[in-house]
PDB file of C-alpha atoms and ligand atoms in Angstrom:
ATOM      1  CA  UNK E   7     -13.095 -11.522  38.567  1.00 59.00           C
ATOM      2  CA  UNK E   8     -14.257  -8.014  37.678  1.00 71.00           C
ATOM      3  CA  UNK E   9     -17.043  -7.627  35.110  1.00 84.00           C
ATOM      4  CA  UNK E  10     -15.968  -7.340  31.458  1.00 94.00           C
ATOM      5  CA  UNK E  11     -17.779  -4.052  31.050  1.00 96.00           C
ATOM      6  CA  UNK E  12     -19.177  -1.285  33.205  1.00 97.00           C
ATOM      7  CA  UNK E  13     -22.417   0.309  31.968  1.00 95.00           C
ATOM      8  CA  UNK E  14     -21.401   3.886  32.753  1.00 97.00           C
ATOM      9  CA  UNK E  15     -17.796   3.674  31.575  1.00 98.00           C
ATOM     10  CA  UNK E  16     -17.035   5.915  28.574  1.00 98.00           C
ATOM     11  CA  UNK E  17     -14.472   3.575  27.026  1.00 98.00           C
ATOM     12  CA  UNK E  18     -16.613   0.460  27.616  1.00 98.00           C
ATOM     13  CA  UNK E  19     -19.309   2.281  25.673  1.00 98.00           C
ATOM     14  CA  UNK E  20     -16.858   3.161  22.894  1.00 98.00           C
ATOM     15  CA  UNK E  21     -15.718  -0.489  22.736  1.00 98.00           C
ATOM     16  CA  UNK E  22     -19.388  -1.517  22.464  1.00 98.00           C
ATOM     17  CA  UNK E  23     -19.950   0.957  19.618  1.00 98.00           C
ATOM     18  CA  UNK E  24     -22.472   2.976  21.620  1.00 98.00           C
ATOM     19  CA  UNK E  25     -20.343   6.099  21.328  1.00 98.00           C
ATOM     20  CA  UNK E  26     -18.684   6.800  17.977  1.00 98.00           C
ATOM     21  CA  UNK E  27     -14.923   6.837  17.627  1.00 98.00           C
ATOM     22  CA  UNK E  28     -12.355   6.527  14.865  1.00 98.00           C
ATOM     23  CA  UNK E  29     -10.771   3.088  14.945  1.00 98.00           C
ATOM     24  CA  UNK E  30      -7.095   2.916  14.029  1.00 98.00           C
ATOM     25  CA  UNK E  31      -6.623  -0.800  14.673  1.00 98.00           C
ATOM     26  CA  UNK E  32      -8.078  -3.592  16.760  1.00 98.00           C
ATOM     27  CA  UNK E  33      -7.674  -7.201  17.637  1.00 97.00           C
ATOM     28  CA  UNK E  34      -9.622  -9.620  19.788  1.00 97.00           C
ATOM     29  CA  UNK E  35      -8.587  -7.957  23.046  1.00 98.00           C
ATOM     30  CA  UNK E  36      -7.556  -4.398  22.188  1.00 98.00           C
ATOM     31  CA  UNK E  37      -9.095  -1.355  20.504  1.00 98.00           C
ATOM     32  CA  UNK E  38      -7.007   1.568  19.222  1.00 99.00           C
ATOM     33  CA  UNK E  39      -8.814   4.841  18.441  1.00 99.00           C
ATOM     34  CA  UNK E  40      -7.947   8.444  17.678  1.00 99.00           C
ATOM     35  CA  UNK E  41      -7.965  10.687  20.758  1.00 99.00           C
ATOM     36  CA  UNK E  42     -10.833  13.178  20.528  1.00 98.00           C
ATOM     37  CA  UNK E  43      -8.568  16.042  21.690  1.00 98.00           C
ATOM     38  CA  UNK E  44      -5.136  15.227  20.268  1.00 98.00           C
ATOM     39  CA  UNK E  45      -2.114  16.672  22.110  1.00 98.00           C
ATOM     40  CA  UNK E  46       0.286  15.724  19.328  1.00 98.00           C
ATOM     41  CA  UNK E  47       0.059  15.350  15.521  1.00 98.00           C
ATOM     42  CA  UNK E  48      -0.485  11.620  16.113  1.00 98.00           C
ATOM     43  CA  UNK E  49      -2.435  10.752  19.274  1.00 99.00           C
ATOM     44  CA  UNK E  50      -3.941   7.280  19.513  1.00 99.00           C
ATOM     45  CA  UNK E  51      -5.500   5.580  22.551  1.00 99.00           C
ATOM     46  CA  UNK E  52      -5.064   1.831  22.998  1.00 99.00           C
ATOM     47  CA  UNK E  53      -7.418   0.155  25.439  1.00 98.00           C
ATOM     48  CA  UNK E  54      -8.321  -3.362  26.456  1.00 98.00           C
ATOM     49  CA  UNK E  55     -11.826  -4.256  25.303  1.00 98.00           C
ATOM     50  CA  UNK E  56     -12.429  -5.705  28.762  1.00 98.00           C
ATOM     51  CA  UNK E  57     -12.862  -3.157  31.539  1.00 98.00           C
ATOM     52  CA  UNK E  58      -9.751  -2.654  33.675  1.00 98.00           C
ATOM     53  CA  UNK E  59      -9.735   0.494  35.817  1.00 98.00           C
ATOM     54  CA  UNK E  60      -6.087   1.434  35.398  1.00 98.00           C
ATOM     55  CA  UNK E  61      -2.602  -0.033  35.259  1.00 98.00           C
ATOM     56  CA  UNK E  62      -2.826  -0.293  39.050  1.00 98.00           C
ATOM     57  CA  UNK E  63      -5.367  -3.096  38.571  1.00 98.00           C
ATOM     58  CA  UNK E  64      -3.201  -5.252  36.297  1.00 98.00           C
ATOM     59  CA  UNK E  65      -2.040  -8.672  37.440  1.00 98.00           C
ATOM     60  CA  UNK E  66       0.509 -11.236  36.246  1.00 98.00           C
ATOM     61  CA  UNK E  67      -2.258 -12.816  34.207  1.00 98.00           C
ATOM     62  CA  UNK E  68      -2.483  -9.661  32.078  1.00 98.00           C
ATOM     63  CA  UNK E  69       1.038 -10.135  30.704  1.00 98.00           C
ATOM     64  CA  UNK E  70      -0.153 -11.346  27.276  1.00 98.00           C
ATOM     65  CA  UNK E  71      -2.660  -8.482  27.087  1.00 98.00           C
ATOM     66  CA  UNK E  72       0.089  -5.945  27.762  1.00 98.00           C
ATOM     67  CA  UNK E  73       2.458  -7.554  25.279  1.00 98.00           C
ATOM     68  CA  UNK E  74      -0.305  -7.381  22.699  1.00 98.00           C
ATOM     69  CA  UNK E  75      -0.973  -3.711  23.445  1.00 98.00           C
ATOM     70  CA  UNK E  76       2.689  -2.735  23.043  1.00 98.00           C
ATOM     71  CA  UNK E  77       3.094  -4.822  19.888  1.00 98.00           C
ATOM     72  CA  UNK E  78      -0.016  -3.223  18.415  1.00 98.00           C
ATOM     73  CA  UNK E  79       1.260   0.230  19.404  1.00 98.00           C
ATOM     74  CA  UNK E  80       4.570  -0.432  17.645  1.00 98.00           C
ATOM     75  CA  UNK E  81       2.750  -1.588  14.518  1.00 98.00           C
ATOM     76  CA  UNK E  82       0.509   1.485  14.528  1.00 98.00           C
ATOM     77  CA  UNK E  83       3.546   3.755  15.009  1.00 98.00           C
ATOM     78  CA  UNK E  84       5.201   2.176  11.972  1.00 98.00           C
ATOM     79  CA  UNK E  85       2.086   2.355   9.834  1.00 98.00           C
ATOM     80  CA  UNK E  86       1.443   6.006  10.755  1.00 98.00           C
ATOM     81  CA  UNK E  87       5.035   6.945   9.991  1.00 98.00           C
ATOM     82  CA  UNK E  88       6.142   8.079  13.461  1.00 98.00           C
ATOM     83  CA  UNK E  89       8.358   5.132  14.379  1.00 98.00           C
ATOM     84  CA  UNK E  90      11.647   6.337  12.894  1.00 98.00           C
ATOM     85  CA  UNK E  91      11.691   9.645  14.772  1.00 98.00           C
ATOM     86  CA  UNK E  92      10.473   8.028  17.982  1.00 98.00           C
ATOM     87  CA  UNK E  93       7.311   8.377  19.952  1.00 98.00           C
ATOM     88  CA  UNK E  94       5.870   8.008  23.424  1.00 98.00           C
ATOM     89  CA  UNK E  95       3.559   5.430  24.993  1.00 98.00           C
ATOM     90  CA  UNK E  96       2.208   6.480  28.383  1.00 98.00           C
ATOM     91  CA  UNK E  97      -0.532   5.554  30.809  1.00 98.00           C
ATOM     92  CA  UNK E  98      -1.845   7.844  33.538  1.00 98.00           C
ATOM     93  CA  UNK E  99      -2.960   6.465  36.896  1.00 98.00           C
ATOM     94  CA  UNK E 100      -5.278   8.258  39.289  1.00 98.00           C
ATOM     95  CA  UNK E 101      -5.891  11.935  39.857  1.00 98.00           C
ATOM     96  CA  UNK E 102      -2.340  13.154  40.329  1.00 98.00           C
ATOM     97  CA  UNK E 103      -1.217  10.915  37.485  1.00 98.00           C
ATOM     98  CA  UNK E 104      -3.580  12.775  35.178  1.00 98.00           C
ATOM     99  CA  UNK E 105      -6.091   9.984  34.560  1.00 98.00           C
ATOM    100  CA  UNK E 106      -9.491  11.337  33.532  1.00 98.00           C
ATOM    101  CA  UNK E 107     -11.104   8.169  32.126  1.00 98.00           C
ATOM    102  CA  UNK E 108     -11.092   5.243  34.538  1.00 98.00           C
ATOM    103  CA  UNK E 109     -10.662   2.507  31.927  1.00 98.00           C
ATOM    104  CA  UNK E 110      -7.058   1.493  31.290  1.00 98.00           C
ATOM    105  CA  UNK E 111      -5.630   3.091  28.174  1.00 99.00           C
ATOM    106  CA  UNK E 112      -2.245   3.897  26.719  1.00 99.00           C
ATOM    107  CA  UNK E 113      -1.567   7.130  24.864  1.00 98.00           C
ATOM    108  CA  UNK E 114       0.506   6.583  21.725  1.00 99.00           C
ATOM    109  CA  UNK E 115       1.829  10.006  20.790  1.00 98.00           C
ATOM    110  CA  UNK E 116       4.179  11.098  18.053  1.00 98.00           C
ATOM    111  CA  UNK E 117       4.885  13.545  15.282  1.00 98.00           C
ATOM    112  CA  UNK E 118       6.707  16.021  17.520  1.00 98.00           C
ATOM    113  CA  UNK E 119       9.424  15.904  20.192  1.00 98.00           C
ATOM    114  CA  UNK E 120       8.399  15.489  23.834  1.00 98.00           C
ATOM    115  CA  UNK E 121       9.862  16.893  27.036  1.00 97.00           C
ATOM    116  CA  UNK E 122      11.217  14.804  29.874  1.00 97.00           C
ATOM    117  CA  UNK E 123      10.109  14.752  32.601  1.00 96.00           C
ATOM    118  CA  UNK E 124       6.519  15.434  31.540  1.00 94.00           C
ATOM    119  CA  UNK E 125       4.804  18.371  33.212  1.00 89.00           C
TER     120      UNK E 125
HETATM  121  P1  5GP Q 481      -6.450  10.293  30.487  1.00 57.90           P
HETATM  122  O1  5GP Q 481      -6.599  11.741  30.842  1.00 57.90           O
HETATM  123  O2  5GP Q 481      -7.417   9.433  31.285  1.00 57.90           O
HETATM  124  O3  5GP Q 481      -5.051   9.761  30.554  1.00 57.90           O
HETATM  125  O4  5GP Q 481      -6.834  10.162  28.971  1.00 57.90           O
HETATM  126  C1  5GP Q 481      -8.157  10.223  28.519  1.00 57.90           C
HETATM  127  C2  5GP Q 481      -8.095  10.618  27.077  1.00 57.90           C
HETATM  128  O5  5GP Q 481      -9.345  10.304  26.505  1.00 57.90           O
HETATM  129  C3  5GP Q 481      -7.862  12.107  26.850  1.00 57.90           C
HETATM  130  O6  5GP Q 481      -6.691  12.288  26.055  1.00 57.90           O
HETATM  131  C4  5GP Q 481      -9.126  12.570  26.136  1.00 57.90           C
HETATM  132  O7  5GP Q 481      -8.884  13.543  25.133  1.00 57.90           O
HETATM  133  C5  5GP Q 481      -9.672  11.287  25.558  1.00 57.90           C
HETATM  134  N1  5GP Q 481     -11.118  11.244  25.411  1.00 57.90           N
HETATM  135  C6  5GP Q 481     -12.044  11.679  26.326  1.00 57.90           C
HETATM  136  N2  5GP Q 481     -13.289  11.455  25.856  1.00 57.90           N
HETATM  137  C7  5GP Q 481     -13.142  10.877  24.641  1.00 57.90           C
HETATM  138  C8  5GP Q 481     -14.089  10.412  23.665  1.00 57.90           C
HETATM  139  O8  5GP Q 481     -15.303  10.493  23.823  1.00 57.90           O
HETATM  140  N3  5GP Q 481     -13.578   9.876  22.515  1.00 57.90           N
HETATM  141  C9  5GP Q 481     -12.217   9.779  22.302  1.00 57.90           C
HETATM  142  N4  5GP Q 481     -11.819   9.234  21.138  1.00 57.90           N
HETATM  143  N5  5GP Q 481     -11.306  10.207  23.198  1.00 57.90           N
HETATM  144  C10 5GP Q 481     -11.765  10.739  24.357  1.00 57.90           C
HETATM  145 ZN1   ZN Q 482     -14.600   0.488  30.944  1.00 57.90          ZN
END
């Protein structure tokens, strides 16, 4: 088992309240916060409270965690009024994937149309 938190991890420190953030929603296992540099009118980050490096580190046992993250994302999208037009949930993995914070997180983005494929 990996440790629940890493001392030098930015998002572990946000989960612990050591670095301020704006909470949008949370449950026992997941924290959703506003992105500090939003790339869309609505840009929320959903992260497990337990440290997981990226989606590449997930296992079968994380199924309930992932279901909870997507259900929470859908609820946030509805409550923030972006659900009807549609929105995007994305996770970046590794350098070429665009990951800059090595603690698993999902970007929930909406309020404007998005291109496909992403740049
Ligand atoms: P990534 O590039 O790893 O997919 O996403 C990291 C995201 O974290 C970026 O969208 C970035 O703006 C956001 N971010 C980086 N530092 C902070 C911070 O201190 N607070 C918050 N709320 N978001 C952050
Ligand atoms: Zn972490």
